[in-house]
XYZ file of C-alpha atoms in Angstrom:
727
model
C 81.990 12.075 127.030
C 84.124 10.610 129.777
C 87.903 10.793 129.627
C 87.926 7.326 128.075
C 85.404 8.255 125.428
C 87.265 11.438 124.646
C 90.319 9.506 123.609
C 88.234 7.139 121.458
C 85.878 9.731 119.940
C 87.460 13.155 120.445
C 85.236 15.013 118.004
C 81.591 14.528 119.128
C 79.439 12.709 121.765
C 75.637 12.452 121.936
C 73.900 12.357 125.355
C 70.263 11.316 125.859
C 68.475 13.582 128.367
C 64.930 13.423 129.725
C 62.999 16.549 128.681
C 61.398 17.033 132.095
C 64.789 16.737 133.773
C 66.177 19.256 131.324
C 63.355 21.683 132.110
C 63.768 21.369 135.880
C 67.435 22.417 135.616
C 66.523 26.060 134.872
C 62.922 26.503 136.039
C 64.000 27.408 139.582
C 65.665 30.669 138.466
C 63.949 34.001 137.832
C 65.676 34.307 134.469
C 66.019 30.701 133.346
C 67.219 31.527 129.826
C 70.162 33.729 130.800
C 73.568 32.496 129.557
C 74.781 32.123 133.125
C 71.901 29.813 134.107
C 72.265 27.800 130.900
C 75.970 27.361 131.671
C 75.093 26.139 135.198
C 72.678 23.614 133.687
C 75.371 22.394 131.296
C 77.806 21.986 134.165
C 75.242 19.809 136.000
C 74.779 17.653 132.886
C 78.536 17.222 132.375
C 79.056 16.322 136.027
C 76.253 13.740 135.952
C 77.810 12.064 132.874
C 81.418 12.315 134.128
C 82.615 14.579 131.319
C 85.545 16.963 131.769
C 84.492 20.520 130.878
C 87.987 21.362 129.632
C 87.504 18.968 126.686
C 84.157 20.448 125.621
C 83.428 23.214 123.127
C 81.366 25.092 125.726
C 80.218 27.991 123.525
C 78.711 25.733 120.885
C 76.975 23.470 123.431
C 75.560 26.428 125.404
C 74.110 27.856 122.204
C 72.431 24.522 121.354
C 71.167 23.933 124.889
C 69.871 27.503 125.159
C 67.838 27.094 121.966
C 66.262 23.902 123.304
C 65.342 25.482 126.656
C 63.926 28.541 124.918
C 61.661 26.289 122.820
C 60.434 24.408 125.911
C 59.602 27.591 127.816
C 57.715 28.931 124.819
C 55.625 25.724 124.773
C 54.896 26.180 128.460
C 53.747 29.787 127.974
C 51.309 28.680 125.276
C 49.512 26.197 127.612
C 49.868 28.118 130.881
C 46.209 29.224 131.051
C 44.897 25.668 130.926
C 45.922 23.373 133.775
C 44.885 20.251 131.867
C 47.098 21.064 128.890
C 50.013 21.902 131.168
C 49.792 18.533 132.933
C 49.653 16.836 129.561
C 52.791 18.729 128.469
C 54.717 17.707 131.594
C 53.600 14.088 131.066
C 54.820 14.227 127.485
C 58.210 15.638 128.564
C 58.546 12.885 131.166
C 58.077 10.207 128.549
C 60.359 11.715 125.849
C 64.095 12.338 125.644
C 66.389 14.841 123.920
C 69.752 13.978 122.359
C 72.317 16.690 123.226
C 75.359 16.712 120.950
C 78.586 17.694 122.714
C 81.546 18.660 120.530
C 85.177 18.355 121.492
C 87.018 21.633 121.898
C 89.606 20.779 119.252
C 87.094 20.061 116.484
C 86.879 17.046 114.201
C 89.888 14.822 113.396
C 89.649 15.774 109.723
C 90.007 19.465 110.475
C 92.886 18.799 112.818
C 94.688 16.752 110.221
C 94.079 19.402 107.546
C 95.493 22.091 109.786
C 98.625 20.064 110.397
C 99.035 19.476 106.660
C 98.743 23.215 105.918
C 101.373 24.061 108.502
C 103.745 21.453 107.106
C 103.158 22.761 103.571
C 103.971 26.331 104.597
C 107.182 25.203 106.296
C 108.160 23.217 103.217
C 107.593 26.198 100.898
C 109.695 28.424 103.140
C 112.513 25.875 103.134
C 112.360 25.602 99.335
C 112.558 29.373 98.956
C 115.559 29.635 101.272
C 117.250 26.789 99.451
C 116.758 28.498 96.085
C 118.252 31.731 97.407
C 121.251 29.914 98.820
C 121.684 28.049 95.546
C 121.629 31.272 93.506
C 124.150 32.862 95.848
C 126.390 29.824 95.625
C 126.220 29.900 91.818
C 127.258 33.575 91.773
C 130.161 32.872 94.108
C 131.182 29.905 91.970
C 131.163 32.034 88.805
C 133.252 34.722 90.512
C 135.756 32.149 91.733
C 136.010 30.673 88.237
C 136.695 34.116 86.783
C 139.405 34.807 89.353
C 140.935 31.367 88.821
C 140.987 31.873 85.048
C 142.664 35.263 85.438
C 145.338 33.926 87.788
C 146.105 30.731 85.850
C 146.114 32.209 82.316
C 149.730 33.304 81.888
C 149.086 35.091 78.601
C 146.588 37.482 80.139
C 148.802 37.925 83.166
C 151.781 38.985 81.035
C 149.719 41.409 78.962
C 148.242 42.968 82.098
C 144.674 42.377 80.988
C 141.919 42.372 83.579
C 140.123 39.359 82.226
C 137.127 39.241 79.970
C 135.779 42.723 79.413
C 132.232 43.557 80.332
C 129.740 44.851 77.853
C 129.315 48.609 77.989
C 125.734 48.218 79.062
C 126.939 46.412 82.180
C 129.359 49.156 83.234
C 128.603 50.949 86.458
C 128.300 54.730 86.492
C 131.735 55.111 88.088
C 133.310 52.881 85.438
C 131.721 54.921 82.667
C 133.084 58.132 84.145
C 136.544 56.584 84.507
C 136.602 55.463 80.876
C 135.375 58.878 79.790
C 138.127 60.615 81.765
C 140.775 58.306 80.292
C 139.637 59.099 76.759
C 139.570 62.840 77.452
C 143.085 62.751 78.937
C 144.351 60.762 75.960
C 142.838 63.191 73.434
C 144.051 66.227 75.393
C 147.628 64.975 75.553
C 147.564 64.159 71.827
C 146.297 67.644 70.967
C 148.916 69.324 73.131
C 151.680 67.203 71.617
C 150.552 68.204 68.151
C 150.623 71.932 68.973
C 153.485 74.196 67.928
C 154.577 77.808 68.279
C 152.550 78.879 65.271
C 149.288 77.354 66.384
C 147.934 76.153 69.695
C 144.600 74.386 70.305
C 142.330 76.065 72.841
C 139.447 73.628 73.120
C 137.784 70.737 71.353
C 134.213 69.483 71.358
C 132.773 65.995 70.862
C 129.662 63.914 71.543
C 130.074 61.252 74.235
C 128.356 57.898 74.599
C 125.595 59.483 76.652
C 124.742 61.690 73.632
C 125.903 64.756 75.527
C 128.068 67.504 74.101
C 131.423 67.750 75.914
C 133.721 70.777 75.578
C 137.310 70.386 76.784
C 139.311 73.538 77.472
C 143.066 73.158 76.884
C 144.023 76.618 78.136
C 145.553 75.889 81.534
C 145.437 79.544 82.545
C 141.637 79.481 82.572
C 141.201 76.362 84.625
C 138.499 76.594 87.241
C 139.826 76.335 90.796
C 138.386 73.462 92.772
C 139.238 74.868 96.199
C 137.167 77.651 97.705
C 138.240 79.847 100.572
C 136.033 80.615 103.550
C 135.654 84.156 102.255
C 134.198 82.883 98.982
C 131.721 80.643 100.776
C 130.825 83.459 103.196
C 129.923 85.673 100.244
C 127.770 82.879 98.911
C 126.045 82.304 102.273
C 125.325 86.019 102.544
C 123.555 86.002 99.178
C 121.646 82.800 99.991
C 120.420 84.260 103.280
C 119.676 87.660 101.799
C 117.377 86.234 99.140
C 116.206 83.177 101.067
C 117.420 80.517 98.623
C 116.807 77.016 100.068
C 119.493 74.354 100.248
C 117.700 72.080 97.810
C 117.494 74.800 95.195
C 121.164 75.655 95.621
C 122.082 71.972 95.405
C 120.388 71.734 92.003
C 122.334 74.768 90.781
C 125.648 73.469 92.110
C 125.165 70.059 90.465
C 124.502 71.399 86.978
C 127.072 70.642 84.272
C 128.427 74.140 83.772
C 128.318 75.125 87.454
C 131.431 76.478 89.154
C 129.744 76.781 92.558
C 130.969 74.874 95.610
C 128.928 71.896 96.686
C 125.973 72.287 99.005
C 127.761 70.203 101.625
C 130.593 72.736 101.893
C 128.124 75.594 102.196
C 126.122 73.836 104.918
C 129.295 72.937 106.811
C 130.495 76.542 106.716
C 127.065 77.754 107.812
C 127.174 75.471 110.843
C 130.571 76.857 111.784
C 129.190 80.405 111.586
C 126.159 79.461 113.689
C 128.478 78.239 116.435
C 129.027 81.886 117.377
C 125.497 82.240 118.787
C 123.902 80.044 121.422
C 120.205 79.753 120.584
C 118.081 78.134 123.277
C 114.512 76.935 123.148
C 111.925 78.495 125.430
C 110.680 76.038 128.020
C 106.958 76.329 128.615
C 103.654 76.499 126.823
C 104.747 79.176 124.346
C 107.159 77.825 121.725
C 110.060 80.046 120.823
C 113.790 80.674 121.041
C 116.055 83.159 122.763
C 119.720 83.928 123.218
C 121.732 85.422 126.041
C 121.806 89.220 126.188
C 125.141 89.250 128.017
C 126.870 87.033 125.456
C 125.471 89.059 122.584
C 126.609 92.337 124.151
C 130.126 91.027 124.706
C 130.268 89.796 121.119
C 129.072 93.094 119.637
C 131.096 95.425 121.860
C 134.294 93.433 121.320
C 134.329 94.305 117.622
C 136.788 97.077 116.679
C 134.192 99.121 114.782
C 132.275 99.722 118.044
C 135.285 100.810 120.080
C 134.034 104.414 120.103
C 131.013 103.341 122.165
C 133.294 102.376 125.067
C 135.013 105.730 125.509
C 132.837 106.851 128.431
C 132.744 103.445 130.090
C 128.935 103.405 129.783
C 126.908 101.848 126.971
C 123.252 102.697 126.491
C 121.094 99.814 125.302
C 117.403 99.817 124.495
C 115.330 96.662 124.804
C 112.385 96.768 122.421
C 109.553 94.459 121.608
C 106.635 94.255 119.255
C 104.034 91.765 118.148
C 103.670 90.741 114.536
C 100.903 88.655 113.016
C 102.428 85.886 110.912
C 99.126 84.335 109.857
C 95.518 84.809 110.858
C 96.047 82.315 113.699
C 99.725 82.818 114.554
C 101.263 85.787 116.310
C 104.925 86.247 117.182
C 106.457 88.594 119.730
C 109.962 89.715 118.761
C 112.350 91.114 121.356
C 115.507 92.889 120.240
C 118.041 95.299 121.619
C 119.923 98.206 120.090
C 123.056 100.082 121.018
C 121.518 103.552 121.264
C 124.634 105.503 120.294
C 125.460 103.290 117.318
C 125.141 104.911 113.907
C 122.781 102.217 112.583
C 120.580 102.048 115.675
C 117.511 103.245 113.751
C 117.782 100.638 110.968
C 117.292 96.884 110.924
C 121.088 96.463 110.891
C 121.226 97.919 114.408
C 118.450 95.753 115.881
C 119.704 92.439 117.220
C 117.115 89.760 117.918
C 117.088 88.341 121.424
C 113.914 86.267 121.413
C 111.114 85.124 119.146
C 108.094 83.711 120.944
C 104.824 82.438 119.577
C 102.484 84.108 122.050
C 100.121 87.025 122.506
C 101.349 90.552 123.057
C 100.236 90.840 126.667
C 101.872 91.034 130.072
C 101.247 87.470 131.232
C 102.275 85.821 127.956
C 105.530 87.762 127.701
C 106.414 86.957 131.314
C 105.762 83.279 130.732
C 107.622 83.090 127.425
C 110.882 84.908 128.228
C 111.209 84.580 131.984
C 114.907 83.654 131.741
C 115.662 86.658 129.549
C 113.731 88.951 131.913
C 115.761 87.746 134.871
C 119.016 88.222 132.970
C 118.037 91.738 131.872
C 117.048 92.825 135.392
C 120.306 91.571 136.913
C 122.568 92.931 134.162
C 124.563 95.955 135.279
C 127.926 95.670 133.526
C 129.982 93.539 131.145
C 133.713 92.924 130.794
C 135.130 94.037 127.428
C 138.871 93.531 126.802
C 139.476 93.272 130.536
C 137.635 96.515 131.337
C 134.311 96.891 133.078
C 131.656 98.628 130.995
C 128.459 99.758 132.700
C 125.129 99.172 131.017
C 122.485 101.906 130.978
C 119.166 100.212 130.220
C 116.127 101.648 128.439
C 112.837 100.274 127.169
C 111.188 101.130 123.866
C 108.198 100.225 121.760
C 104.807 101.468 120.708
C 102.341 102.480 123.412
C 100.403 99.225 123.207
C 103.519 97.169 123.955
C 104.843 99.582 126.589
C 101.522 99.610 128.451
C 101.582 95.825 128.574
C 105.124 95.446 129.908
C 104.655 98.248 132.439
C 101.350 96.748 133.608
C 98.943 99.539 132.620
C 95.583 98.910 130.962
C 94.992 99.766 127.299
C 93.905 102.949 125.550
C 90.228 102.386 126.333
C 90.862 102.793 130.068
C 90.658 106.129 131.840
C 94.265 106.299 133.082
C 96.031 104.809 130.075
C 99.160 106.976 130.231
C 102.011 104.865 131.564
C 104.097 107.868 132.658
C 101.538 109.870 134.669
C 98.063 109.832 136.224
C 96.449 111.991 133.553
C 92.898 110.849 132.864
C 91.309 110.628 129.446
C 88.974 113.522 130.323
C 91.919 115.805 131.162
C 94.117 115.352 128.109
C 92.612 118.311 126.244
C 93.528 120.779 129.014
C 96.940 122.195 128.111
C 96.993 124.483 131.147
C 97.816 121.566 133.440
C 101.279 120.114 133.919
C 102.176 116.438 133.809
C 105.572 114.835 134.319
C 107.294 111.469 134.067
C 109.739 112.261 136.909
C 108.050 114.550 139.420
C 105.518 112.610 141.482
C 103.933 115.903 142.563
C 102.980 116.392 138.914
C 101.387 112.965 138.575
C 104.421 110.857 137.667
C 104.209 107.116 138.186
C 106.891 104.887 139.703
C 107.608 101.186 139.400
C 106.954 100.655 143.111
C 103.600 102.415 142.879
C 102.525 100.289 139.899
C 103.420 97.103 141.786
C 101.381 98.193 144.803
C 98.395 99.423 142.796
C 98.255 96.237 140.728
C 97.175 94.335 143.861
C 94.347 96.734 144.739
C 90.704 96.084 144.021
C 89.411 96.898 140.560
C 86.969 99.526 141.870
C 89.608 101.316 143.952
C 89.858 104.933 142.670
C 93.601 104.977 143.440
C 94.346 101.927 141.315
C 94.951 104.117 138.229
C 94.399 101.151 135.887
C 97.458 99.256 137.145
C 96.415 95.716 136.251
C 99.700 93.764 136.312
C 103.158 93.989 137.786
C 105.808 95.357 135.394
C 107.740 92.844 133.323
C 111.098 94.620 133.743
C 111.439 96.061 137.236
C 115.017 97.316 136.908
C 114.137 100.122 134.470
C 112.527 103.257 135.972
C 109.548 104.844 134.266
C 111.477 107.852 132.965
C 113.730 105.464 130.992
C 110.766 104.052 129.112
C 111.053 106.114 125.924
C 108.066 106.939 123.684
C 108.426 105.972 120.040
C 108.410 108.922 117.640
C 107.588 106.743 114.621
C 104.264 105.458 115.940
C 103.521 108.863 117.440
C 103.746 110.546 114.033
C 101.852 107.765 112.258
C 98.946 107.624 114.692
C 98.523 111.399 114.847
C 98.618 111.569 111.050
C 95.938 108.881 110.965
C 93.771 111.082 113.161
C 94.186 114.039 110.810
C 93.274 111.913 107.797
C 90.380 110.328 109.660
C 88.773 113.684 110.425
C 88.925 114.709 106.764
C 87.352 111.435 105.635
C 84.682 111.737 108.319
C 83.757 115.194 107.027
C 83.675 113.928 103.423
C 81.335 111.102 104.427
C 78.948 113.585 105.937
C 79.060 115.645 102.765
C 78.100 112.549 100.740
C 75.520 111.375 103.303
C 77.383 108.124 103.862
C 77.069 106.334 107.156
C 80.154 104.450 108.202
C 78.420 101.226 109.214
C 75.810 100.958 106.459
C 77.332 101.597 103.048
C 76.498 99.969 99.748
C 78.760 99.670 96.741
C 76.294 101.649 94.673
C 76.337 104.464 97.221
C 80.136 104.452 97.235
C 80.276 104.745 93.436
C 78.003 107.789 93.458
C 79.792 109.633 96.302
C 81.400 112.711 94.770
C 83.548 113.952 97.660
C 84.916 110.515 98.543
C 86.010 109.955 94.945
C 87.604 113.379 94.849
C 89.787 112.447 97.823
C 90.671 109.087 96.267
C 91.650 110.700 92.964
C 93.704 113.283 94.839
C 95.656 110.498 96.546
C 96.305 108.817 93.189
C 97.104 111.812 91.008
C 98.679 114.383 93.322
C 100.174 112.380 96.179
C 101.235 109.475 93.945
C 99.881 106.552 95.992
C 98.268 104.391 93.352
C 97.178 101.325 95.330
C 95.108 103.192 97.941
C 91.319 103.173 97.676
C 88.044 102.972 99.577
C 86.094 99.732 99.696
C 83.007 98.285 101.347
C 83.601 95.418 103.763
C 81.391 92.371 104.187
C 79.699 94.059 107.140
C 78.737 97.041 105.011
C 81.347 99.399 106.480
C 83.380 101.968 104.602
C 86.986 100.844 104.952
C 90.413 101.943 103.761
C 93.913 100.890 104.658
C 96.113 103.073 106.808
C 98.852 105.036 105.135
C 102.393 103.809 105.622
C 105.306 105.896 106.873
C 106.627 107.239 103.532
C 103.059 107.694 102.321
C 102.277 109.911 105.303
C 105.222 112.123 104.418
C 103.992 112.400 100.824
C 100.516 113.252 102.042
C 101.750 115.921 104.442
C 103.853 117.492 101.709
C 101.159 117.517 99.005
C 97.918 117.982 100.943
C 95.647 120.741 99.607
C 92.622 121.269 101.815
C 91.267 123.998 99.539
C 90.570 121.296 96.958
C 89.412 118.565 99.312
C 87.248 120.435 101.846
C 86.757 123.987 100.548
C 83.492 124.462 102.451
C 84.714 123.295 105.866
C 83.741 125.832 108.565
C 87.174 125.608 110.221
C 89.313 125.340 107.152
C 91.941 127.815 108.400
C 92.508 125.905 111.634
C 92.813 122.608 109.782
C 95.279 124.078 107.298
C 97.409 125.302 110.182
C 97.270 121.851 111.791
C 98.452 120.170 108.604
C 101.117 122.817 108.047
C 102.573 122.817 111.579
C 102.663 119.085 112.234
C 105.526 118.387 109.744
C 107.516 121.105 111.521
C 107.060 119.303 114.827
C 108.082 116.030 113.180
C 111.293 117.559 111.884
C 112.163 118.840 115.364
C 111.826 115.346 116.829
C 114.786 114.098 114.788
C 117.183 116.750 116.087
C 119.318 117.088 119.184
C 117.767 120.141 120.847
C 119.118 122.373 123.566
C 117.100 123.096 126.696
C 115.747 126.330 125.247
C 114.780 124.597 122.021
C 113.063 121.832 123.989
C 110.987 124.425 125.852
C 110.019 126.030 122.552
C 109.154 122.616 121.137
C 106.883 121.849 124.089
C 105.171 125.213 123.734
C 104.567 124.580 120.034
C 103.318 121.060 120.735
C 100.837 122.289 123.354
C 99.567 124.963 120.992
C 99.142 122.385 118.266
C 97.153 120.015 120.518
C 95.011 122.917 121.725
C 94.359 123.942 118.125
C 93.409 120.348 117.312
C 90.909 120.433 120.166
C 89.389 123.702 118.932
C 89.283 122.662 115.267
C 87.555 119.346 115.901
C 85.426 120.448 118.882
C 86.226 117.188 120.631
C 87.776 116.234 123.932
C 88.966 112.993 122.338
C 92.653 113.817 122.546
C 94.548 110.599 121.891
C 97.294 109.269 124.208
C 99.885 109.966 121.510
C 98.900 113.651 121.462
C 99.214 113.749 125.248
C 102.702 112.239 124.931
C 103.614 114.790 122.252
C 102.646 117.715 124.470
C 104.073 116.574 127.819
C 106.319 113.512 127.916
C 108.230 113.693 124.646
C 109.796 117.102 125.476
C 110.713 115.791 128.911
C 112.382 112.748 127.335
C 114.347 115.120 125.075
C 115.675 116.945 128.133
C 116.686 113.744 129.886
C 118.034 111.591 127.058
C 118.924 113.908 124.192
C 117.915 112.985 120.667
C 114.919 110.676 121.060
C 115.060 109.622 117.410
C 117.807 107.171 118.437
C 115.089 105.291 120.333
C 112.877 105.035 117.252
C 111.202 101.709 116.498
C 111.694 101.918 112.744
C 114.436 99.282 112.798
C 112.349 96.808 114.788
C 109.400 97.284 112.428
C 111.698 96.341 109.565
C 112.893 93.310 111.526
C 109.253 92.284 111.995
C 108.750 92.457 108.243
C 111.876 90.371 107.668
C 110.808 87.741 110.200
C 107.414 87.433 108.518
C 108.987 87.247 105.069
C 111.586 84.677 106.108
C 108.947 82.552 107.803
C 106.681 82.421 104.754
C 109.511 81.932 102.265
C 111.075 79.086 104.216
C 110.299 75.399 103.885
C 110.487 74.665 107.605
C 107.395 75.658 109.607
C 108.160 73.492 112.629
C 109.395 74.403 116.081
C 112.928 75.004 114.785
C 111.793 77.635 112.268
C 112.205 80.476 114.776
C 115.710 79.309 115.629
C 116.669 79.331 111.962
C 115.292 82.860 111.597
C 117.386 84.097 114.519
C 120.488 82.329 113.195
C 119.922 83.865 109.761
C 119.771 87.387 111.181
C 122.957 86.706 113.144
C 124.758 85.563 109.981
C 123.579 88.581 108.005
C 124.889 90.946 110.683
C 128.138 88.999 110.902
C 128.770 88.915 107.153
C 127.414 92.354 106.235
C 130.804 94.050 106.630
C 132.827 91.262 105.037
C 130.743 90.645 101.940
C 130.312 92.937 98.988
C 126.770 94.181 98.581
C 125.146 94.830 95.245
C 123.026 97.812 94.324
C 119.469 97.707 95.502
C 117.029 96.434 92.915
C 114.793 99.226 91.707
C 111.679 99.032 89.584
C 110.370 101.604 87.159
C 106.839 101.802 85.865
C 106.615 101.340 82.105
C 103.590 103.662 81.896
C 104.389 106.747 83.960
C 108.179 106.174 84.134
C 108.170 106.634 87.924
C 110.093 104.442 90.320
C 108.719 102.467 93.226
C 105.889 100.647 91.456
C 105.077 98.790 88.244
C 102.336 98.982 85.646
C 100.042 96.721 87.661
C 99.885 99.140 90.588
C 100.044 102.274 88.454
C 96.963 104.465 88.503
C 97.339 105.556 84.895
C 95.987 103.539 82.007
C 98.264 102.124 79.364
C 97.786 103.767 75.984
């Protein structure tokens, strides 16, 4: 297949090759049948016959040549043991030839021609299609020009003011149908009003339109619906939408209904954006997704309002920065940071807790530092703000439950020996009420921020480390301004009291906590007596014991209002009449509500001393009644640090975390009721809380929805959660 032959016969060429020559091309190599060696042999053949390799279908020829060589080597292996047969085979190869067919790289002329024909056919079809489209468009334009020409040249139609040939009603657009409908309604309305007199006056008329819909036209102009809505009206609407978490799509459907008098969804969204402009929400940069806003800007905005002018009388404003973790789902956990104006009247409710940050991270020291590093830096450097041209100093405090406070201060958890974040009291010394511990006096074991920073860098086995594992998150707040939370203190101590009763009842029924069966639970007399007491006497109908998958006896913790009910209605003579220390337990249950009531008051110094004495006696009685040195950290705080906080800061109930707990519930509810679960969901939650606080004073609020059980006629539950049976 020389260059000349390629032009004459471009599709195929046959070459005659001696078989022995063909064998000698690859026999010198160790792997003669490898594709590389076969390709080298082909190159030698093409060079010998003056054929250009670029014009050859190399893959096809290599495959053919490789098959031939493989066959020859197999013949040689079959006669290798006999020298006579091998010589005869070589002699045969020398006398015979093999015709190698070499194909051109472009294929046969027929295939080439067919390919060209297909391409030309496709181009022709495309041209025909484009021509048809252009023809149809030209015909439409021609028809439109004819219609315009007929309208302009027909003088009769021009004088009468007609618009040309009328369309069929089926060809009317939706806008044309509405215009015709409005014209008919206006014509009928004017005719009815013209026909009215002093003796009678039409109010409305009703008819069926062409869409088979009933249309009612009101002729009383005094009752016309206004089409313009003020910002106050839309603000009231936004407040309700945010309060009950109504999505924009749902509101749009309501606003577009026939009898709706609501403003359009576009106006509501536009007004909402204008309200959101008052808060600058920024995204957290880093691994933990979340949002935050500036504390300084929020303080200036809140303190500039006239209703908070009384907080500026002393020139000092006390703020408390709180935080808490909340589990949104089984795999998602948020940490919410908020601040409160301590001396504000609503500081203990959710209306007095203003969100600063929402971060999707764990509730530990390192995660919080990483998530809100900008907010931490701003809080530590904040000392004053300018309100109406006057400088107002900021007195900063920290609040939260003990788990959160231990994390931000850098102290290990409750399981560690020195878990108290205010002093060096060990877990084996909490029961001893004869000792004295302080949060200020270092001679009485008080910690300091500087000491925690130094101890956090010591070795883990250093006895003077005192379980300081991390540096504090907020270094500008001294330890004595970290305020214990009275809400969690009361709840956790109440849980301990309930837990000891249940533990005694289990022993009476011979029930082990970690190996319980459902059958054993059904036959336990004392456990069922306690459960029935909770249902019938206390009035908590959805509380019960159950057996977990691991075979453990479980029950849910009582909530805040439920604890109060339990403390008010508890009767140990019915529940544990045979307890050896029944008198001590009755005194514990009777005195603890008295201590709780004292926590909510502003006590004098003498009253604080009396409170501390009563608290120490109560903890000592708890130790004697339960014969256990397992005094919890909350009991230690009750006996030593809470009275000291009362002396320093006054009424500690203003630092309660009840408002933040409610905010946590709202954040969880808003997240699950929303339709946006992306990264911007947390920003929308923060903006919603800002709008609710902003509009709460402007908008009228309805009465709270209350439910009443149809069986027992009590409020707070329905017949599904009622413990009584329906007759």
